[in-house]
Coordinates of C-alpha atoms in Angstrom, one line a residue:
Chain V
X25 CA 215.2 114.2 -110.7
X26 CA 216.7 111.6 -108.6
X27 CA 213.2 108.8 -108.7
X28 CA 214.1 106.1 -110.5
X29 CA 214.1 104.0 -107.5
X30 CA 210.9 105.1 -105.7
X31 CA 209.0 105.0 -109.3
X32 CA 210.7 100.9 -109.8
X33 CA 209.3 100.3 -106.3
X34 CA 205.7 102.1 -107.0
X35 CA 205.4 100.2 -109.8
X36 CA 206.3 96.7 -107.7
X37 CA 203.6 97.0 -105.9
X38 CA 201.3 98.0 -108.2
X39 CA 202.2 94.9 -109.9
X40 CA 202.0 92.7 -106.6
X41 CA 198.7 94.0 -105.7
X42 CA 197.2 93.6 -109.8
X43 CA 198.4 89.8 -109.4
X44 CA 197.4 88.8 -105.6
X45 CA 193.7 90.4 -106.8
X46 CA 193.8 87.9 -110.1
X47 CA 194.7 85.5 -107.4
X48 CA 192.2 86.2 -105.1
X49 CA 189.7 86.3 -107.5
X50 CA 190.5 83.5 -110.2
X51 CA 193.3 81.2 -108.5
X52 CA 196.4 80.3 -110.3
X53 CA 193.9 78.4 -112.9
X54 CA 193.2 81.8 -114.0
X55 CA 196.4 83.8 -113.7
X56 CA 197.0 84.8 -116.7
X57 CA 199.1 87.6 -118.7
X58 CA 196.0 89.5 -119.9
X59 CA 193.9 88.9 -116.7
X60 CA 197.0 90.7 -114.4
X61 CA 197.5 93.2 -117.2
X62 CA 193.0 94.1 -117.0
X63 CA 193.9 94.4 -113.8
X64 CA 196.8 96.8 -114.1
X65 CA 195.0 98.9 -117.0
X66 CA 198.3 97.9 -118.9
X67 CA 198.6 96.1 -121.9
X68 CA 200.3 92.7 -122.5
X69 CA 202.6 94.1 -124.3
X70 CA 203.6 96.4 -121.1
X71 CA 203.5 93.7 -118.9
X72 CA 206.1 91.6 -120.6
X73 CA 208.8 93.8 -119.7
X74 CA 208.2 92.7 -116.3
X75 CA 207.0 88.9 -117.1
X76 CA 208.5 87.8 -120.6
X77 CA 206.6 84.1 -120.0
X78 CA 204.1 82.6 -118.3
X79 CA 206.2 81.0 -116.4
X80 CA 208.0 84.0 -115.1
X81 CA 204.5 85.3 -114.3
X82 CA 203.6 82.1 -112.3
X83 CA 207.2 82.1 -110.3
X84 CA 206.2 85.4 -109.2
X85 CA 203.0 84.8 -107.9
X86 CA 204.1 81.8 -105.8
X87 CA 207.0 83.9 -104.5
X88 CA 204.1 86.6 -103.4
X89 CA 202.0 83.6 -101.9
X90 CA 204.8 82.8 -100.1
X91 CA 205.7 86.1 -98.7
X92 CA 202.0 87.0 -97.7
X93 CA 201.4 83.9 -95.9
X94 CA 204.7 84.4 -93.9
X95 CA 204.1 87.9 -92.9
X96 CA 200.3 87.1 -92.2
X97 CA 199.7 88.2 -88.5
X98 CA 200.7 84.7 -85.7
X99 CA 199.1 83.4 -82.6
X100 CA 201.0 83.7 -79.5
X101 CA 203.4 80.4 -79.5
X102 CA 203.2 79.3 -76.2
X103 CA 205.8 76.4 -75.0
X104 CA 205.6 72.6 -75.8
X105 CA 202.8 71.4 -77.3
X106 CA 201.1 74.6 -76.8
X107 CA 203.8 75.8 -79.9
X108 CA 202.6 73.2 -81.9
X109 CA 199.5 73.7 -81.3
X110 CA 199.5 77.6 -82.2
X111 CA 201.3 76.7 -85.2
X112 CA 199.1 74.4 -86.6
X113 CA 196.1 76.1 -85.8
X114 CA 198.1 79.5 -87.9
X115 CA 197.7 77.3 -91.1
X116 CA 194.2 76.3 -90.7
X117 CA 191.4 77.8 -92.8
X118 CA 189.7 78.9 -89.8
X119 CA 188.1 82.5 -91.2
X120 CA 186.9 83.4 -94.7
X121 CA 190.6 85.2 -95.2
X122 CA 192.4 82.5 -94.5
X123 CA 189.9 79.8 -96.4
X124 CA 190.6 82.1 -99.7
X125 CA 194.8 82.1 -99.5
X126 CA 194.3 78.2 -98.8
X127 CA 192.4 77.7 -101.7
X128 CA 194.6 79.7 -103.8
X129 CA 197.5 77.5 -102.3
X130 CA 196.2 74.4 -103.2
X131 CA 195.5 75.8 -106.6
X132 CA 199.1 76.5 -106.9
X133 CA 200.5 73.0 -107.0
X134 CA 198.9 72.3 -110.6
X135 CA 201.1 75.1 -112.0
X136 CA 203.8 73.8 -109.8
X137 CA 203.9 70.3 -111.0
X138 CA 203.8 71.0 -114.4
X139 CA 207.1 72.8 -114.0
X140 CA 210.5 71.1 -113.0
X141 CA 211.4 74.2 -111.5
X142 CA 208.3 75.6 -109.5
X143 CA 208.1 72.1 -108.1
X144 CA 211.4 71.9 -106.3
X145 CA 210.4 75.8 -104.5
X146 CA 207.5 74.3 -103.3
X147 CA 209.2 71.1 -102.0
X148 CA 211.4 73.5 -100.2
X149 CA 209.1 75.8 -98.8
X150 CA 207.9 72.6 -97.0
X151 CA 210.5 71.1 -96.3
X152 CA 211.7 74.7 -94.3
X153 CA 208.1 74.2 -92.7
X154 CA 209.2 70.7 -92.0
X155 CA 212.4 71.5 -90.2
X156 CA 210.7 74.6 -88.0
X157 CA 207.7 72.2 -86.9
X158 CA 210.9 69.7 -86.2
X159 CA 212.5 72.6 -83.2
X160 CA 209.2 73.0 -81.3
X161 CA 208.8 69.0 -81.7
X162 CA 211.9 68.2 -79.9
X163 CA 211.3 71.1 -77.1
X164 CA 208.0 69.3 -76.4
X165 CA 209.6 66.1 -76.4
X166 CA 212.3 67.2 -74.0
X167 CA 209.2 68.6 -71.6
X168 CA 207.9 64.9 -72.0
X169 CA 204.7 66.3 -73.4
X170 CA 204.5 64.1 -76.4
X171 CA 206.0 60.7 -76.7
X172 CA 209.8 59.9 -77.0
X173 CA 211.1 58.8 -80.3
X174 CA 212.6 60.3 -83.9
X175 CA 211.1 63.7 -84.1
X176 CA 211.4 63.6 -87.8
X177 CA 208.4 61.4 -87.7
X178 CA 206.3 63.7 -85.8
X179 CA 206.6 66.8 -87.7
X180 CA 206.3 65.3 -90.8
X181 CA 203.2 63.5 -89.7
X182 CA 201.5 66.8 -88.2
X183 CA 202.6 68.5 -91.3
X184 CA 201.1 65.8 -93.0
X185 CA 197.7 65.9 -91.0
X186 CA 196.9 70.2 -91.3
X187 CA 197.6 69.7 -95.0
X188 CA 195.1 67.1 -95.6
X189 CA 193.1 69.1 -93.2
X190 CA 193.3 72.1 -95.5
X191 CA 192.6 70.3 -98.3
X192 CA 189.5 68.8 -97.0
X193 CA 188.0 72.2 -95.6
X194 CA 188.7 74.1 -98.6
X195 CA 186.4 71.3 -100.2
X196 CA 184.0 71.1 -97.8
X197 CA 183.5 74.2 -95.3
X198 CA 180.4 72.6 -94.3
X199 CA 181.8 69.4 -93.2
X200 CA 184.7 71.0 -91.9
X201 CA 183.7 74.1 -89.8
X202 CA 186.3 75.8 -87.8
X203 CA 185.0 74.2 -84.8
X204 CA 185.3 71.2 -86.1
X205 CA 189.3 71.4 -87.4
X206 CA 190.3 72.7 -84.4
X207 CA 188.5 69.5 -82.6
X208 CA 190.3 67.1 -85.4
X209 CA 193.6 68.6 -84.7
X210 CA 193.3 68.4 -80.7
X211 CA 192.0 64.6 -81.9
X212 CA 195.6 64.1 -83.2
X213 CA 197.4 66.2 -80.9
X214 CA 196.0 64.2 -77.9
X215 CA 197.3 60.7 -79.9
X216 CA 201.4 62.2 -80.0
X217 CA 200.9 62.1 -76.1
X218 CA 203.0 59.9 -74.6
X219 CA 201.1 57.0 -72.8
X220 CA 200.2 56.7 -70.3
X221 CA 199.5 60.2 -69.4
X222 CA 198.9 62.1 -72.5
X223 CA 199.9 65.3 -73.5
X224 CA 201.2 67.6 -70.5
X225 CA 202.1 64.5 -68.5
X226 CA 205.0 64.5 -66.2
X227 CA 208.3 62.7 -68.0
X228 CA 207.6 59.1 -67.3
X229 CA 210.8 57.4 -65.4
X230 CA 210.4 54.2 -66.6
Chain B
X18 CA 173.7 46.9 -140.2
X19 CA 172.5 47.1 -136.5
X20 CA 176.0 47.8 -134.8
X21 CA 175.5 51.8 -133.8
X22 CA 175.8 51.0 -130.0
X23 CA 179.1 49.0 -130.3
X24 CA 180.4 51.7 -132.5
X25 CA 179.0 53.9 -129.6
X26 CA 181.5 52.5 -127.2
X27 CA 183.9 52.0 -129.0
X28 CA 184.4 55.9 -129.7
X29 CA 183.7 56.4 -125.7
X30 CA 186.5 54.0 -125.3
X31 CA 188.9 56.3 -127.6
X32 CA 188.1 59.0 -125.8
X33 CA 188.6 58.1 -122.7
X34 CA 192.1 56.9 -123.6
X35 CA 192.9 59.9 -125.1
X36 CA 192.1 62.0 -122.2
X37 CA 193.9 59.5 -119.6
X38 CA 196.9 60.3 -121.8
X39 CA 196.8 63.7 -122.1
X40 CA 196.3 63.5 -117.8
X41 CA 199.1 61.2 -117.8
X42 CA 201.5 63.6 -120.0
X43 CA 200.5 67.0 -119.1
X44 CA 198.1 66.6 -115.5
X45 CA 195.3 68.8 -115.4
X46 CA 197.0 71.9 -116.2
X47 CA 197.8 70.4 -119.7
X48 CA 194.2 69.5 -120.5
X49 CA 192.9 70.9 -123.2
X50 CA 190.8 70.6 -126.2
X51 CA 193.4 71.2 -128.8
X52 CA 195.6 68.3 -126.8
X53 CA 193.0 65.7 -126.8
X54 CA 191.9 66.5 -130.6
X55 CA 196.0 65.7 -131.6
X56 CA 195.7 62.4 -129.0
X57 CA 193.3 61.2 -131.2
X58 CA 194.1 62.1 -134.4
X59 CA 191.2 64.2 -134.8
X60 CA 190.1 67.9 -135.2
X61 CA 188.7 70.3 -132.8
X62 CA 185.7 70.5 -134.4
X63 CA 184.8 66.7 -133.8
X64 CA 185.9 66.7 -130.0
X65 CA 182.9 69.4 -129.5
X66 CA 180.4 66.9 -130.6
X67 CA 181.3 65.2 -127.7
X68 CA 182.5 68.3 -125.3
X69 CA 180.7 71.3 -126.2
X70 CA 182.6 73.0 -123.8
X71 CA 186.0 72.8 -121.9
X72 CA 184.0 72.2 -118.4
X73 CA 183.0 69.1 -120.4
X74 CA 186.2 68.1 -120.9
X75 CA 186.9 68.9 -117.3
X76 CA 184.0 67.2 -115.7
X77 CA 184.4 64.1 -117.5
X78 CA 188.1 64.1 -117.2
X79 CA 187.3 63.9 -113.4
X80 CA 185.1 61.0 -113.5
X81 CA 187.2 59.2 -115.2
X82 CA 190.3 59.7 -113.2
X83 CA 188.0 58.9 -110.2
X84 CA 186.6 55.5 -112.0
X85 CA 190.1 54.7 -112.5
X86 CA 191.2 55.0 -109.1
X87 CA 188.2 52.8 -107.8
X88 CA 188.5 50.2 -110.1
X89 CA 193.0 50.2 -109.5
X90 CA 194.1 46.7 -107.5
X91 CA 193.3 46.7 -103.6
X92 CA 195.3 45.1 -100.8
X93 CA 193.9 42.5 -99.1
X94 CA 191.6 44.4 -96.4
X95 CA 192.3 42.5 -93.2
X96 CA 190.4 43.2 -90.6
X97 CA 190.1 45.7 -87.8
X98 CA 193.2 48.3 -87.4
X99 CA 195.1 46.0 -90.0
X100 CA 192.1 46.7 -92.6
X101 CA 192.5 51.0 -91.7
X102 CA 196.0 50.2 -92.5
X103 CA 195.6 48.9 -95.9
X104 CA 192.8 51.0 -97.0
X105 CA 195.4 54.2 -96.3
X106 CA 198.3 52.4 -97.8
X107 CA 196.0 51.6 -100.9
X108 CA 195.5 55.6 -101.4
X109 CA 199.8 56.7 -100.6
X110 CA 202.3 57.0 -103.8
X111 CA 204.3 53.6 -103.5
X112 CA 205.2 53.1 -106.9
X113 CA 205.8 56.0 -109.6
X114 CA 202.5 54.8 -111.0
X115 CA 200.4 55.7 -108.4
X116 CA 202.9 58.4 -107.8
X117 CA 201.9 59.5 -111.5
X118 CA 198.3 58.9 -110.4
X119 CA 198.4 60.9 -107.6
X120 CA 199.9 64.2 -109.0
X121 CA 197.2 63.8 -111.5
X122 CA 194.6 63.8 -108.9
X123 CA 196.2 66.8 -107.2
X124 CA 196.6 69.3 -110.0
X125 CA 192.8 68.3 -110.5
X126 CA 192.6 70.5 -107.4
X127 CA 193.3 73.8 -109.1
X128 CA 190.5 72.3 -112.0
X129 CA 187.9 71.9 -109.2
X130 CA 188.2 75.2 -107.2
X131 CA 187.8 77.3 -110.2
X132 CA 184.6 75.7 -110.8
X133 CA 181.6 75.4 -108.0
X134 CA 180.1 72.4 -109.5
X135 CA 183.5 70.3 -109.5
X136 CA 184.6 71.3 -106.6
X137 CA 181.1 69.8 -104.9
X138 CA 181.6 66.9 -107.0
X139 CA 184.9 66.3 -105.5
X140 CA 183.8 67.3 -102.2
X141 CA 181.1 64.7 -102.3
X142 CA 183.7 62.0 -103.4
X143 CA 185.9 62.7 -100.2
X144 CA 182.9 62.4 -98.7
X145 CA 182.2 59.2 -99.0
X146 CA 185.5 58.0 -98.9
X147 CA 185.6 59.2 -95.3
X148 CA 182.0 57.1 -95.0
X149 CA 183.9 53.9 -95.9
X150 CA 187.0 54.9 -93.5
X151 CA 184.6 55.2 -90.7
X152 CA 183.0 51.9 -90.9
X153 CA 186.5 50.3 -90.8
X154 CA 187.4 52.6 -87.2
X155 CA 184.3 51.7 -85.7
X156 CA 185.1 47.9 -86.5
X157 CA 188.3 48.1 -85.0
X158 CA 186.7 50.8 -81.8
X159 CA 185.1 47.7 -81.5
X160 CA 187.6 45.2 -81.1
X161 CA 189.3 47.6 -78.8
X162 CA 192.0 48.5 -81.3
X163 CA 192.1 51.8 -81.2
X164 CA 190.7 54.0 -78.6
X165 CA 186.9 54.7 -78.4
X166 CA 185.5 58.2 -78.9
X167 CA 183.5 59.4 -81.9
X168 CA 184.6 57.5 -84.5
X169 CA 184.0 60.9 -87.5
X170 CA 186.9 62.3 -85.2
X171 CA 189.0 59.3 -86.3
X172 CA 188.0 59.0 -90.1
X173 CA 188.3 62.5 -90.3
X174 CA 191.5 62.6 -89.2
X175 CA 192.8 59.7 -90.7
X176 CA 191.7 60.6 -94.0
X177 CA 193.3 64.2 -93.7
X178 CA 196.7 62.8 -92.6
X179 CA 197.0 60.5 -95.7
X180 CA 196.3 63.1 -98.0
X181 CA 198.1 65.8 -96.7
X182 CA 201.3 62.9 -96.9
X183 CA 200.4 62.3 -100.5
X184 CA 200.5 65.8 -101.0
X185 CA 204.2 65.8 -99.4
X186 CA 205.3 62.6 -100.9
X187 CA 204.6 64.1 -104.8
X188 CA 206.2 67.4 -104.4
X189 CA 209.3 65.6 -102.4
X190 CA 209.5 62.1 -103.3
X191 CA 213.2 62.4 -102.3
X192 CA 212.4 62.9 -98.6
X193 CA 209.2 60.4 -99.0
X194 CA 210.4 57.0 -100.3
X195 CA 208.0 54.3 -99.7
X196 CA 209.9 52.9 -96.3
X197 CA 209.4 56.4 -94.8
X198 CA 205.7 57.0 -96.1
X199 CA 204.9 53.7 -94.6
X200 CA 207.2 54.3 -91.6
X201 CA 205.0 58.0 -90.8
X202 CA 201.2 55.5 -91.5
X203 CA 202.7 53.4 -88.8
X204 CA 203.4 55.8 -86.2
X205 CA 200.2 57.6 -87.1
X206 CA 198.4 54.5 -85.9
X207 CA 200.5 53.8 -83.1
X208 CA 198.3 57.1 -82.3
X209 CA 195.2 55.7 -82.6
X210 CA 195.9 52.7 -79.8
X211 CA 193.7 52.9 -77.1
X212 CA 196.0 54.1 -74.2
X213 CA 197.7 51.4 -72.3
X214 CA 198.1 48.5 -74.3
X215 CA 198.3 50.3 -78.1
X216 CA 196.8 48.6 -81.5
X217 CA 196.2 45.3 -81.2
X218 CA 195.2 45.5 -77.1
X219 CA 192.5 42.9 -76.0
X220 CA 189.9 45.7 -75.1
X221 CA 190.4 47.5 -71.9
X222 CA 187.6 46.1 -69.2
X223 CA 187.5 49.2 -67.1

């Protein structure tokens, strides 16, 4: 029977959905070999025909972080610095859903750092982030809805600011209500404007 | 012989070293009972006397990591935008020691999540670190620095920028040498100036 393929698949996503769940539930602190393989009803054993290290286990879960939080649903983009603005606001923990696969983000870079490897991924995930935040900074620019200058500067600096944002709401959800980040980032959006109209000013001619 | 107490500390003062190597060597992720024990040339069975239990270890590897970065070297403060600037440079990854210092302090992260009374621990330490950055932006709201408005808006954001950059800086110090950490700070305060004159504007009287 001609299955192979469909049964590999099946069993993909088996596997994907034992290890998001140990995710969900435990974070990459407690991503472990038996913990997916509980999950799975498998035994170690089984499971390192699919994982043979730790390691291998860990890449895979940070490629399936990856790929979740890129297909997870978008705001409408808008133009300018209403892009920005949408795309910003898409990385906020700003329901439950998204608090969770923040948290389990932030828990990733510990396994990340302590591997050469894992590391540079995660510097280039960001740095793709980087250079897509970089397009809708220059279209705004060019609408002369933020201020002039190297757009390098600003999308690493709003990049910057919803990371630390993250970081702090994941802490503190009670300081940090969703409200409240969506105020901060408006906050910082308003200070790219260029003076001395502020953001959706007409070009200046001077 | 009445020297118990000295003996005391001196043991504390062991541990603690052992543990800030350990951090140093393997960052949170590395931390463990076993590692500490071979640090200090000592079993297992001794270390529980002092940490029953790995969340011990954890909780009091935290402290100390947080006593350390209190007690590092400051820049002189300045006053009013100049002291925000120095109080944000003070926290960025300008040297591979802080660097070193800083990844520590992230992979802590993934330590803290997995644990509710860490995490409020840690939460409370941001806390108050955005307490101190507030009384520095209300100084210089007062000199007419930076633009007036609630001043939490501007901690807040001020502290979430610089740790989200820290947080960029370690996972890509090739794209973040000093210049261009410094370089992003500056243009993040150029934000900040109340609109006409910018930072360093005698205070508008309208």
């Amino acid at each position: 029977m001609p299955r192979p393929r469909g049964d590999h698949e099946a069993r993909r996503r088996d596997l994907s959905e034992a290890v998001w769940r140990v995710l969900a539930e435990h974070g990459f602190g407690g991503l472990t070999m038996r913990a997916v393989a509980a999950e799975l009803n498998a035994t170690t054993g089984l499971l390192t025909h699919y994982f043979p290290t730790k390691r291998d286990l860990l890449a895979y879960a940070l490629e399936l972080l990856d790929t979740r939080t890129q297909a997870r649903p978008r705001r409408e983009p808008g133009e300018g610095i209403a892009a920005i603005r949408a795309a910003l606001l898409d990385i906020l923990p700003l329901t439950p859903k998204d608090a969770a696969a923040n948290k389990t983000w932030i828990s990733s870079w510990d396994a990340a750092l302590g591997d050469e490897g894992l590391s540079v991924d995660h510097a280039e995930r960001y740095a793709r982030s980087r250079k897509r935040m970089r397009v809708l900074v220059e279209a705004a620019q060019a609408r002369g809805e933020i201020r002039a200058g190297d757009p390098g500067l600003v999308s690493e600096g709003a990049h910057a600011f919803v990371l630390g944002l993250v970081v702090q709401a994941v802490f503190d959800p009670a300081a940090f209500p969703p409200e409240r980040q969506v105020e901060l980032l408006d906050d910082y959006l308003a200070g790219l404007g260029g003076a001395p109209g502020g953001p959706g000013a007409p070009p200046s001619v001077t």
